[in-house]
Short mmCIF file of C-alpha atoms in Angstrom, two decimals:
data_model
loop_
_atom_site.label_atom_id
_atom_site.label_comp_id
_atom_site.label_asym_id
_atom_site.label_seq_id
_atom_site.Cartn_x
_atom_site.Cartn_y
_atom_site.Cartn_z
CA UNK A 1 0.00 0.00 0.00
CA UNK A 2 2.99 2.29 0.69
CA UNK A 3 4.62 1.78 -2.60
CA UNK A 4 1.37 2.19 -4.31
CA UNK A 5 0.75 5.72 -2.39
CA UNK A 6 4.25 6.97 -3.07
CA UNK A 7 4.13 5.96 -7.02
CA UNK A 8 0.67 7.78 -7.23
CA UNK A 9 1.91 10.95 -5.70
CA UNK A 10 5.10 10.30 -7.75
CA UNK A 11 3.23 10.79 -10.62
CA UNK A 12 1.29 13.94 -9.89
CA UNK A 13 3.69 15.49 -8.66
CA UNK A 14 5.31 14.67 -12.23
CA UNK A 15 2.95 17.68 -13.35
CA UNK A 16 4.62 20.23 -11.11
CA UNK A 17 7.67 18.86 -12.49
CA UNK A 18 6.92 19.11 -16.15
CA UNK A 19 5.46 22.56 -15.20
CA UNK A 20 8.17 24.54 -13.36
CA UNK A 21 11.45 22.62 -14.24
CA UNK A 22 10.96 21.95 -18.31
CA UNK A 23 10.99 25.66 -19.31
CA UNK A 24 14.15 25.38 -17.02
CA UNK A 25 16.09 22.13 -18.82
CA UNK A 26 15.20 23.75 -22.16
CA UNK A 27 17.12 26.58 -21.38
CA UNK A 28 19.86 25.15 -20.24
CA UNK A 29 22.48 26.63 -22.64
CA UNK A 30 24.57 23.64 -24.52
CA UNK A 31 27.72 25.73 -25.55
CA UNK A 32 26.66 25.73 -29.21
CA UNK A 33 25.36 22.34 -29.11
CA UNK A 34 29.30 21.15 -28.04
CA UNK A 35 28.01 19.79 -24.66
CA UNK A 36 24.98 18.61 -24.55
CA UNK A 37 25.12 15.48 -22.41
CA UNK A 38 27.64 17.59 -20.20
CA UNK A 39 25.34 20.33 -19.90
CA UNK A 40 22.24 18.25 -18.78
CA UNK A 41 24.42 16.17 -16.17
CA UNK A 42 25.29 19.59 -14.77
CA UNK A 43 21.79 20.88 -14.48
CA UNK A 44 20.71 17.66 -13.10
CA UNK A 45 23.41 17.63 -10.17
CA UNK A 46 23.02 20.71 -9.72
CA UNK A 47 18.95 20.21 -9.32
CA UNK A 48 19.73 17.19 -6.98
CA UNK A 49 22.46 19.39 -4.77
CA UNK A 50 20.33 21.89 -4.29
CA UNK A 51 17.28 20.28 -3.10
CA UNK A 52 19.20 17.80 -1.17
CA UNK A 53 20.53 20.74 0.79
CA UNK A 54 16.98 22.45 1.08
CA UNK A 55 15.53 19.53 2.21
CA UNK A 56 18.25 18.74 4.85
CA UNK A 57 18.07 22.32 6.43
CA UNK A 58 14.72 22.19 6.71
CA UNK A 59 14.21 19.14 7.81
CA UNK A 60 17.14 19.85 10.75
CA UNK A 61 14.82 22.77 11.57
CA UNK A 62 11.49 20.83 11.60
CA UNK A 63 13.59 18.37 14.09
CA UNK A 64 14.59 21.01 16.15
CA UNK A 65 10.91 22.07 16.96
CA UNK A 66 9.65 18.93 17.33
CA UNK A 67 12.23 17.70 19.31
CA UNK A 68 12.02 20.87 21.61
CA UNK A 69 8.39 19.97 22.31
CA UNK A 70 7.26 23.62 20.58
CA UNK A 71 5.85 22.06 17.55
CA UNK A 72 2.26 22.08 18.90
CA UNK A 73 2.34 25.37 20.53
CA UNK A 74 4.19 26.67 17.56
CA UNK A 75 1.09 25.27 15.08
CA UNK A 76 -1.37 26.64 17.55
CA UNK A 77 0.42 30.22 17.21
CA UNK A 78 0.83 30.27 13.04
CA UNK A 79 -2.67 29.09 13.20
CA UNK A 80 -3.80 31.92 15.12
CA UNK A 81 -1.94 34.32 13.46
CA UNK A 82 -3.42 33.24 9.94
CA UNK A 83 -6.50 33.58 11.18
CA UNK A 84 -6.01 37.15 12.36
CA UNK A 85 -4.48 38.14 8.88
CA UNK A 86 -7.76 36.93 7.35
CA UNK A 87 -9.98 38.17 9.52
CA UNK A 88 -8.79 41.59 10.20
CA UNK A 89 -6.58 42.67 7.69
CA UNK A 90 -6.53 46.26 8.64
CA UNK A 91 -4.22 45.01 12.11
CA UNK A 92 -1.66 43.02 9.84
CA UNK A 93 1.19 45.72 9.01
CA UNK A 94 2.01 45.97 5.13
CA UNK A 95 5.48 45.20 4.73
CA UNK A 96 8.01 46.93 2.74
CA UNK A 97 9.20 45.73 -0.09
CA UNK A 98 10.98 48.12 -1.97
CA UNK A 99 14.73 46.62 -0.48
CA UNK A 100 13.26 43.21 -1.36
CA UNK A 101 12.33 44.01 -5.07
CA UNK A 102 15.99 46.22 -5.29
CA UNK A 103 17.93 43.38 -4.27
CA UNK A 104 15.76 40.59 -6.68
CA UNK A 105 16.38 42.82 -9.35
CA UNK A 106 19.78 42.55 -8.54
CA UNK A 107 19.88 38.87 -8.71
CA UNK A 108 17.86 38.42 -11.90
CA UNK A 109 20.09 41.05 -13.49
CA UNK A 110 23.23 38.71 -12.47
CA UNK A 111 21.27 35.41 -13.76
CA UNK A 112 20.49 37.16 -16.97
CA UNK A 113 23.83 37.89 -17.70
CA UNK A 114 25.58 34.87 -16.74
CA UNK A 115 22.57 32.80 -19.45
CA UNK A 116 23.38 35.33 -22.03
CA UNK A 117 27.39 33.77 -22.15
CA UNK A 118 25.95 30.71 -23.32
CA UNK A 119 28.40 28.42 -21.49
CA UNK A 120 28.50 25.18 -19.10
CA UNK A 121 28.79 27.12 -16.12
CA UNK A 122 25.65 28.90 -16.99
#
């Protein structure tokens, strides 16, 4: 039954995957068409690396709460403070964004230029 659970949600999840990663494999740059095969292990390693690492911080942080015995209270809390952000928007402060949206534009000025050289460390 296990196996059978974790195939299904293998497969939908195969959506999300076709979704938000394919536009990202088809741009991986290939050098010209030089490096194909080189190129896609790359991106793929890269891919694994980087959610290995995501997963393993936050998973060392979900241990952490639940091994601290706040995880409950903790839920309780974000609940409550949901709740209150639905309910009365007017108390929830607006945050600022304009450092936020300075420094993204930053970043996706740096991305764009290191796609545009069109090599395997792009």
């Amino acid at each position: 039954m296990v196996w059978w659970s974790a195939i299904m949600i293998g497969l939908a999840g195969s959506f999300h995957c076709v979704g938000m990663c394919g536009p990202l494999a088809l741009a991986v740059p290939t050098a010209g068409g030089n490096h194909p095969r080189t190129a896609g292990l790359l991106y793929q390693l890269g891919r694994i690396t980087t959610y290995s690492v995501i997963g393993l911080v936050l998973g060392g942080l979900g241990f952490s709460v639940s091994a601290a015995g706040w995880q409950q209270g903790l839920s309780i809390a974000l609940g409550v403070v949901m709740l209150a952000a639905v309910l009365t928007p007017a108390l929830v402060p607006t945050p600022k964004l304009g450092d936020y949206y300075a420094t993204l534009n930053k970043l996706k000025l740096a991305m764009r230029q290191q796609l545009k050289r069109r090599n395997l460390l792009a």
